[in-house]
XYZ file of C-alpha atoms in Angstrom:
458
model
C -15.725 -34.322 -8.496
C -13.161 -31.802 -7.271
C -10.376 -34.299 -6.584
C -11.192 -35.925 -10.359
C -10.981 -32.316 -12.071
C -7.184 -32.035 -10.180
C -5.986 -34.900 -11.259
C -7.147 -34.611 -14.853
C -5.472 -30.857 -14.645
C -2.356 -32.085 -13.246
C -2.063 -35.075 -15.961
C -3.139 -32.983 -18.790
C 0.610 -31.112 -17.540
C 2.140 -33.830 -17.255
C 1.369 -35.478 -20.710
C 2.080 -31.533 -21.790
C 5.910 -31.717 -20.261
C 6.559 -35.589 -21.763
C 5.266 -34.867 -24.735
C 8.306 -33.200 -27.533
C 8.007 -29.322 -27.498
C 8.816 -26.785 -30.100
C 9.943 -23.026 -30.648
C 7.881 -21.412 -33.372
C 8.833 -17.809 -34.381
C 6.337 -14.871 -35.078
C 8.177 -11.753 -37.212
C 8.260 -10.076 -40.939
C 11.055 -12.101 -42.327
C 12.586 -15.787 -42.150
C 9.658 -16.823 -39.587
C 7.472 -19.367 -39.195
C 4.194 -17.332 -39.025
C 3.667 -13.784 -39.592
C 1.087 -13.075 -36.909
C 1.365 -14.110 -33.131
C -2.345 -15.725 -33.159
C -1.907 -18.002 -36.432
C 1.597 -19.394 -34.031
C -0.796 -19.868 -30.879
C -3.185 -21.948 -33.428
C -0.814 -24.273 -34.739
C 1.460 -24.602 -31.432
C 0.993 -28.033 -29.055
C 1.397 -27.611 -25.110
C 4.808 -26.784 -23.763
C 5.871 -25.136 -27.087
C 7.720 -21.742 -27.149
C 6.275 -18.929 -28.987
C 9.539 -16.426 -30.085
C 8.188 -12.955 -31.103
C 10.420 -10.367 -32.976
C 10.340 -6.999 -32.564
C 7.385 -5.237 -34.223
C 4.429 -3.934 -33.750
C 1.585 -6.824 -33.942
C -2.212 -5.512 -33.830
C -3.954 -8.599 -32.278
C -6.208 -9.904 -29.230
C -4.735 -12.817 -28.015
C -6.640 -15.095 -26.430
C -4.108 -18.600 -24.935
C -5.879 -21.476 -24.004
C -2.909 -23.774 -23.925
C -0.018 -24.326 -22.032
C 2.942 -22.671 -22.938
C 5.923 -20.219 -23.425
C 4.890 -16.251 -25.480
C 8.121 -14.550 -25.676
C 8.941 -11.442 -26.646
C 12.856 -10.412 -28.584
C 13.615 -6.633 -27.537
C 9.506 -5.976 -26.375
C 8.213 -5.872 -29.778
C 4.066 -4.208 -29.025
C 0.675 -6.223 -28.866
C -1.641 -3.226 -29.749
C -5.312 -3.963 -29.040
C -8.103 -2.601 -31.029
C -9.398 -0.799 -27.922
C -12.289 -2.801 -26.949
C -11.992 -6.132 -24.332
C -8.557 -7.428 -22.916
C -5.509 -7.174 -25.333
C -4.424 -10.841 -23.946
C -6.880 -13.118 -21.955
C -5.026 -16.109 -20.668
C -7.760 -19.400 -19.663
C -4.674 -22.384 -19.559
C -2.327 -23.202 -16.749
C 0.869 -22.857 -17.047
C 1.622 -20.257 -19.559
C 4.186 -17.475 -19.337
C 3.921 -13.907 -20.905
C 7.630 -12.311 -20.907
C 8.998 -9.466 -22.575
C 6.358 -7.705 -24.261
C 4.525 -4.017 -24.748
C 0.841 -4.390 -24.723
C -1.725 -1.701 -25.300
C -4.667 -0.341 -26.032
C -7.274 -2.528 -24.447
C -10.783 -1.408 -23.806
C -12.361 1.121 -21.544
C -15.217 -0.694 -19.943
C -14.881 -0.963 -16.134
C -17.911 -3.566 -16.233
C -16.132 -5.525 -18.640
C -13.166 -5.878 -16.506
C -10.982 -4.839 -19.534
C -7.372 -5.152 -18.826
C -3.682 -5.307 -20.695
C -3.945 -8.839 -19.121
C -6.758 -10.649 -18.257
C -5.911 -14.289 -16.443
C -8.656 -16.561 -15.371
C -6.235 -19.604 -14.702
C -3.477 -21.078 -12.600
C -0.021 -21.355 -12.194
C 1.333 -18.883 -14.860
C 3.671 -16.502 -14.893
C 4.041 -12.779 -15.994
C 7.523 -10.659 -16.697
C 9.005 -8.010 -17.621
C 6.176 -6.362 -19.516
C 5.370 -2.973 -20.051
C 1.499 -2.225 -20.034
C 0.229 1.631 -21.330
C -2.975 2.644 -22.523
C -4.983 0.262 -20.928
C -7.699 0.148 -17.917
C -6.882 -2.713 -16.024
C -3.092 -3.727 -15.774
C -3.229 -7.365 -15.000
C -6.602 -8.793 -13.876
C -6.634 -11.581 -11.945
C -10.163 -13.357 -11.758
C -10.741 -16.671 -9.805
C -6.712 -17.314 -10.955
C -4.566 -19.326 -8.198
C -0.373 -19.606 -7.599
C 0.439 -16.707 -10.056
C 3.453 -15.333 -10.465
C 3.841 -11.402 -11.566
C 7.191 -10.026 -11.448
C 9.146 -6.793 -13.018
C 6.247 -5.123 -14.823
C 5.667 -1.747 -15.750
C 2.171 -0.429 -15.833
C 0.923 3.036 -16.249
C -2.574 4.001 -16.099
C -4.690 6.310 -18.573
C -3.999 9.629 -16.623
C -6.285 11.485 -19.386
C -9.258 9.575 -17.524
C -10.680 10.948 -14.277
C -8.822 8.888 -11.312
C -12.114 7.344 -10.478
C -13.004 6.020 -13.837
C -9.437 4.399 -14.695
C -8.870 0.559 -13.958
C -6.366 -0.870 -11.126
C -2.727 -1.384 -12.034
C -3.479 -5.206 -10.843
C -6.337 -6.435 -10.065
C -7.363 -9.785 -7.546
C -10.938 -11.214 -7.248
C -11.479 -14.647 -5.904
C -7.763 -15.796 -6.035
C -4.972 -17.054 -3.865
C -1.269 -17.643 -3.143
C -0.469 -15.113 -6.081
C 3.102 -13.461 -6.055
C 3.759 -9.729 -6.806
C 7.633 -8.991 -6.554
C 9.410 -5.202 -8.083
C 6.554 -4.173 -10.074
C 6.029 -0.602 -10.883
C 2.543 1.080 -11.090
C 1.819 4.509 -11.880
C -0.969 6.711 -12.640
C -3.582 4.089 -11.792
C -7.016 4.060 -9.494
C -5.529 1.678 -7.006
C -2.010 0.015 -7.573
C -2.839 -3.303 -6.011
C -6.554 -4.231 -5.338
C -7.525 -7.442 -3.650
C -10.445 -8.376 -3.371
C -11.369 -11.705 -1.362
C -7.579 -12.657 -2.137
C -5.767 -14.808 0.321
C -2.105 -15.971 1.303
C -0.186 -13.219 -0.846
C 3.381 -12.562 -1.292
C 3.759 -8.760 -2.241
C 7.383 -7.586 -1.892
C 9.554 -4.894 -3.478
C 6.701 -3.031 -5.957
C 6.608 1.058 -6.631
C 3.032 2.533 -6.771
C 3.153 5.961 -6.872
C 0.899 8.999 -8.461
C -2.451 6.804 -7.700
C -5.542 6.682 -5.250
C -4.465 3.990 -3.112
C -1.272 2.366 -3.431
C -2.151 -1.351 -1.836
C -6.037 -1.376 -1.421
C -7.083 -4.665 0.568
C -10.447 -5.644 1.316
C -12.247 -9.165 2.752
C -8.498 -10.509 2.153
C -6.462 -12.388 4.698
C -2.639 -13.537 5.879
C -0.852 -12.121 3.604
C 2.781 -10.596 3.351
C 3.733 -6.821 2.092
C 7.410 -6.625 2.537
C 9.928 -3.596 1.242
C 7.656 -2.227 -0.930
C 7.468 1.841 -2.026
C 4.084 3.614 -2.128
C 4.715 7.299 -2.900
C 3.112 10.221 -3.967
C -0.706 8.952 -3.447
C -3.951 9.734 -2.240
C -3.214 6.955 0.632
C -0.231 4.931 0.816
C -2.499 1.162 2.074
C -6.099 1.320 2.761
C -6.318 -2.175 4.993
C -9.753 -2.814 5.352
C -12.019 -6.032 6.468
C -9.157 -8.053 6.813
C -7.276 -10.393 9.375
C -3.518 -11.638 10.253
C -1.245 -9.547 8.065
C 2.061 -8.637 7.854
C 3.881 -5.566 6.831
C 7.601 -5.591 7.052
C 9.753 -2.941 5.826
C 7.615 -1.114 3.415
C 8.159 2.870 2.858
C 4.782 4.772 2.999
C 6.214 8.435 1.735
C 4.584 11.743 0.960
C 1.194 10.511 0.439
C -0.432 13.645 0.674
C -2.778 14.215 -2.590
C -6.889 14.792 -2.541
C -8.796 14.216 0.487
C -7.199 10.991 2.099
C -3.518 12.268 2.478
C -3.015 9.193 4.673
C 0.190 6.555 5.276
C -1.737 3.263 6.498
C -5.998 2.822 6.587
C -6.652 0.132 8.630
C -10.501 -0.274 9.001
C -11.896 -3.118 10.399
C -7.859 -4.959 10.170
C -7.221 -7.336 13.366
C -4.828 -9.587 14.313
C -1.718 -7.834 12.186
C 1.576 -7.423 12.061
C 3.527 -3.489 11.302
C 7.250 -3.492 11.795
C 10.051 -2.269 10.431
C 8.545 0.293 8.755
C 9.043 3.719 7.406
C 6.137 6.476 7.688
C 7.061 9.663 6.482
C 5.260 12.889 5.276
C 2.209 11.811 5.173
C -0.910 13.849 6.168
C -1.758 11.216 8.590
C 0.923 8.489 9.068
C -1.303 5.806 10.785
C -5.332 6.426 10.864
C -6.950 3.196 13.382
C -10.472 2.725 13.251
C -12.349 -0.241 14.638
C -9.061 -2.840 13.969
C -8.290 -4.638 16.729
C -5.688 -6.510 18.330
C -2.919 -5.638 15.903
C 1.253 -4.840 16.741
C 2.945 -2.020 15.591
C 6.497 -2.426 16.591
C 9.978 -0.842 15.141
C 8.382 1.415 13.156
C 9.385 5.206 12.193
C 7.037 7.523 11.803
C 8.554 10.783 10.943
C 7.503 13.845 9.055
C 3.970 13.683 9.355
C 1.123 16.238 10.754
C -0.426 13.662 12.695
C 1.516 10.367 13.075
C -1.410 8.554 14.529
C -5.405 9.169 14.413
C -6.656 6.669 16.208
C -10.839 6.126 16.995
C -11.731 4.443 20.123
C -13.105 2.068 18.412
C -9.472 0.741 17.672
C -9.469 -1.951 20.627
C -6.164 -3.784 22.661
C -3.518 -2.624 19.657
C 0.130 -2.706 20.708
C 2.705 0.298 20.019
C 6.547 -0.989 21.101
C 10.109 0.496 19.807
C 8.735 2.836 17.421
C 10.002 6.099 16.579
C 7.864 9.078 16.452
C 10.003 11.707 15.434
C 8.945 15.300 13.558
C 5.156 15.433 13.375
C 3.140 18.130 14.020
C 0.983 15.999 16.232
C 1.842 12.284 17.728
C -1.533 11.739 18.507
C -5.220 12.600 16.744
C -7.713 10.805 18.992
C -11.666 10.579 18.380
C -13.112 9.565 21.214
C -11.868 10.429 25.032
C -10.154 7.054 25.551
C -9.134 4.116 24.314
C -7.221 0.444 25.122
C -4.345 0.804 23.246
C -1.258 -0.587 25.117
C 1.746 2.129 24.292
C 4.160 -0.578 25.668
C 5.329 -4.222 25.783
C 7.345 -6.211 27.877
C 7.888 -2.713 29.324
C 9.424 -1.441 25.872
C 7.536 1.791 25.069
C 8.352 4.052 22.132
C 10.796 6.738 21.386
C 9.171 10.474 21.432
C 11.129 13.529 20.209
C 8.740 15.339 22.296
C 9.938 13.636 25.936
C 12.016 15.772 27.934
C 12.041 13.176 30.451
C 15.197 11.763 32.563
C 16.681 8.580 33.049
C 18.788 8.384 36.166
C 19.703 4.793 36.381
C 20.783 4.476 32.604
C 18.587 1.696 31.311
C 17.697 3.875 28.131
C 14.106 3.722 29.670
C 12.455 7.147 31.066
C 11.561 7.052 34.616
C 9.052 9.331 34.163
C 5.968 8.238 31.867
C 5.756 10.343 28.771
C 1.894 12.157 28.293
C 1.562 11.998 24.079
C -1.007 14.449 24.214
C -0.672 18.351 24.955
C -3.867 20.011 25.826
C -4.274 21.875 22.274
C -3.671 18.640 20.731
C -6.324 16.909 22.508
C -8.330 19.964 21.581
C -7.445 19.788 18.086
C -8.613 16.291 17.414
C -12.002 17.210 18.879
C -12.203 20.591 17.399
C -10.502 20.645 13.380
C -10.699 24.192 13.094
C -7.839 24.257 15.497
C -5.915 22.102 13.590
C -4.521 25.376 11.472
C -2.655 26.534 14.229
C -1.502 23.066 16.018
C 2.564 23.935 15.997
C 2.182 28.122 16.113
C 3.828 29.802 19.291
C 0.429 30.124 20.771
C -0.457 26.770 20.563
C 2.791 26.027 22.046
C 2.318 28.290 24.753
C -1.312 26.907 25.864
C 0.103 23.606 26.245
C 2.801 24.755 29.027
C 0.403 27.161 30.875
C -1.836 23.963 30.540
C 0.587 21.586 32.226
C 1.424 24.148 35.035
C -2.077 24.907 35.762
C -4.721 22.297 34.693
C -8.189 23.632 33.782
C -9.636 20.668 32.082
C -9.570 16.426 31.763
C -7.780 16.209 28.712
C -6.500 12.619 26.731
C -5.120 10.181 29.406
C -3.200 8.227 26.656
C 0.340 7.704 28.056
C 3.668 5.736 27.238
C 4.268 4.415 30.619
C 7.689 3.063 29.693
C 8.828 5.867 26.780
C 12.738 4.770 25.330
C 15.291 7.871 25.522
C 17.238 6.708 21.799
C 15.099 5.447 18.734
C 15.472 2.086 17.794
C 17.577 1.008 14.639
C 16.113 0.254 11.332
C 17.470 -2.071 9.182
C 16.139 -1.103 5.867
C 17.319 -1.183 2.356
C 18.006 2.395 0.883
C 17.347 1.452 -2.820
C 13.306 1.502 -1.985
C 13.520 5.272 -1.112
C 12.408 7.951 -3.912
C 15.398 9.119 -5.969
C 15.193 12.960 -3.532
C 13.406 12.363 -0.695
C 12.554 15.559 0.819
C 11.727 16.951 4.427
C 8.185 18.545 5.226
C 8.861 22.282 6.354
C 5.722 23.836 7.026
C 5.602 27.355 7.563
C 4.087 28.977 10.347
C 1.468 31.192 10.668
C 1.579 34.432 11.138
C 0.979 36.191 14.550
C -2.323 37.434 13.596
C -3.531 34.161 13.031
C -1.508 32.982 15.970
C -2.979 35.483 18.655
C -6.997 34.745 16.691
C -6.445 31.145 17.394
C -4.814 31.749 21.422
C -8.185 33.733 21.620
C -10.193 30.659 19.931
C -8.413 28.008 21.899
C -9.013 29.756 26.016
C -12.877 29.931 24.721
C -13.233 26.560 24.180
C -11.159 25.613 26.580
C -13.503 27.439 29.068
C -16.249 25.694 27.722
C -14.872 22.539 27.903
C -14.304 23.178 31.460
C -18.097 23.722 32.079
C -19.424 20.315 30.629
């Protein structure tokens, strides 16, 4: 039955490309039709559909195969219920177009685009007062390239739609799309074997939010400004290869990279910057992070002990407040690999036979930062001159069993990144946090020796 319902698809495509096409026109004057629905009625498979510019008040629904064009983006305005265009035929291509105005029902799946078939292909649009973006649902081998789509930022950022949408697809493309002021830029949703390179989600909850997805491909992609740059979560074998994660800092996630339950992966290349937490581990196992810098953040990595046999190798951790966050006294991550460890601003180790290696194993924790990811009221003061100056009286005389995480191999230069500059944010902009005054800074010394007194009496 399966292999019957391919073969009739495929020939139905066939007999559509043998069979003579033709370009009907949609506009006010010296066109075929005047509206772009009465064209999609009377066109045959494999025709072209030329729109000119204007403003066209229709739902579109295209159950055939073929080419809707837009001249200069003339607007498909919706009446603001439902999807402004649902597409349910193989094959077609939407190009060129503003669409708008679709409904505002989350149950309803209401979206600028709604696609529930294969093979089609989506450009240079520009989506705006609408839920859902582009909603993919049970739709295979889609192609969506150079969009622009911008949320309803009058809604509450829980009750807007996704800029695109995946549920029950695969192999779908996503390349230099640009997704603003949505819920989540990218959501996928039991969505295998994507290909999601050069987009911009900014301003949103989550810029890439994955979930039950698998082997897929994120590569030199921007997510800035957002609650979380990726939230990674129930999901196996996938690869993210010089992405920028920048200045996600907004509402209570403030984090680079989520993954939850994520094994078997792939990070490299990467850029981590200003983010409230750059990497955040929990429960994901067996996953590489290698060539990655992670600069700017206040903590670069929290990392649960749950987070089993991951791999850190010729990263950079350069300008956080804290290089390590762990909950949980220990875990099995290896901080090396084919004795490559990881460059640390903070090493003041030496290297006397020149291999760019340290000879002396670099300690990523201080003793107020191990105290600071077990106790988050300290986490005010983590880079104030008393902070600073409990760690060294720490590491002269040791009162208590702190982290034992260690870089047994740490590299004396960071690595080089090759990664393309046109991805960054027009100003990029350092993190300078201000420090706290000496009040606060001799309250939290006085904070800091009482629990470290008690932790010495456990």
């Amino acid at each position: 039955m399966i292999q019957a319902t391919f073969t009739s698809g495929w020939l139905s495509v066939i007999l559509a490309l043998a069979a003579p096409t033709h370009t009907l026109t949609v506009g006010s004057s010296g066109a075929a039709f005047r509206t772009i629905g009465a064209a999609l009625n009377a066109a045959q498979p494999g025709d072209t559909i030329l729109v000119s510019p204007g403003l066209y008040r229709e739902k579109l629904v295209i159950d055939k195969p073929l080419v809707l064009r837009g001249i200069d983006h003339p607007t498909i305005r919706g009446d603001g219920r439902g999807s402004v265009i649902t597409i349910v035929a193989d094959h077609c291509t939407v190009r060129g177009f503003r669409i708008e105005q679709s409904g505002l029902r989350l149950e309803d799946n209401d979206a600028g685009i709604l696609v529930k078939s294969d093979g089609n292909t989506i450009a240079d649009n520009d989506l705006s007062s609408i839920l859902f973006g582009i909603y993919l649902s049970a739709a295979n081998g889609n192609t969506i390239v150079r969009n622009r789509i911008e949320g309803r930022s009058e809604l509450d950022i829980g009750r807007r739609g996704n800029g695109i949408h995946l549920w029950n697809c695969a192999g779908n493309t996503f390349e230099e799309n640009v997704i603003v002021r949505v819920r989540d830029g990218i959501y996928f949703d039991h969505a295998d074997h994507n290909i999601v390179r050069r987009n911009r989600i900014e301003r949103s909850r989550y810029g890439l939010h994955y979930m039950y997805s698998n082997v897929s491909l994120f590569e030199e992609n921007l997510l800035y400004g957002n609650y979380a740059g990726a939230a990674l979560m129930y999901s196996d074998e996938l690869t993210f290869r010089r992405n920028v994660f920048f200045r996600n800092r907004v509402g209570y996630s403030a984090l680079g990279v989520l993954f939850k339950d994520c094994d078997r992966s792939l990070a490299e290349q990467n850029v981590i910057a200003d983010n409230g937490v750059g990497l955040f581990l929990d429960n994901s196992m067996h996953n590489l992070f290698r060539r990655n810098l992670i600069i700017g953040n206040d903590a670069a990595i929290q990392l649960f002990s749950s987070a089993l046999d991951n791999t850190f190798t010729e990263n950079a951790f350069i300008d956080n407040l804290s290089p390590l966050r762990l909950v949980g006294r220990r875990t099995t991550t290896h901080w090396s690999h084919q004795r490559r460890g990881n460059y640390w601003d903070g090493y003041t180790g030496y290297d006397l036979d020149g291999d760019g290696i340290g000879d002396l194993p670099f300690r990523i924790q201080n003793i107020f930062q191990y105290l600071e990811g077990r106790h988050a009221r300290l986490r005010l003061y983590l880079y104030s001159p008393a902070a600073q100056a409990l760690a060294q009286a720490e590491a002269l005389f040791p009162v208590i069993e702190g982290s034992n995480e260690r870089d047994p191999f740490p590299l004396m230069r960071p690595p080089s990144l090759d990664l393309p500059d046109r991805i960054w944010p027009s100003h990029p902009q350092r993190r300078s946090p201000s420090p706290p005054s000496a009040f606060f800074s001799l309250a939290m010394f006085g904070a800091s020796l009482t629990i470290l007194w008690r932790e010495h009496r456990r």
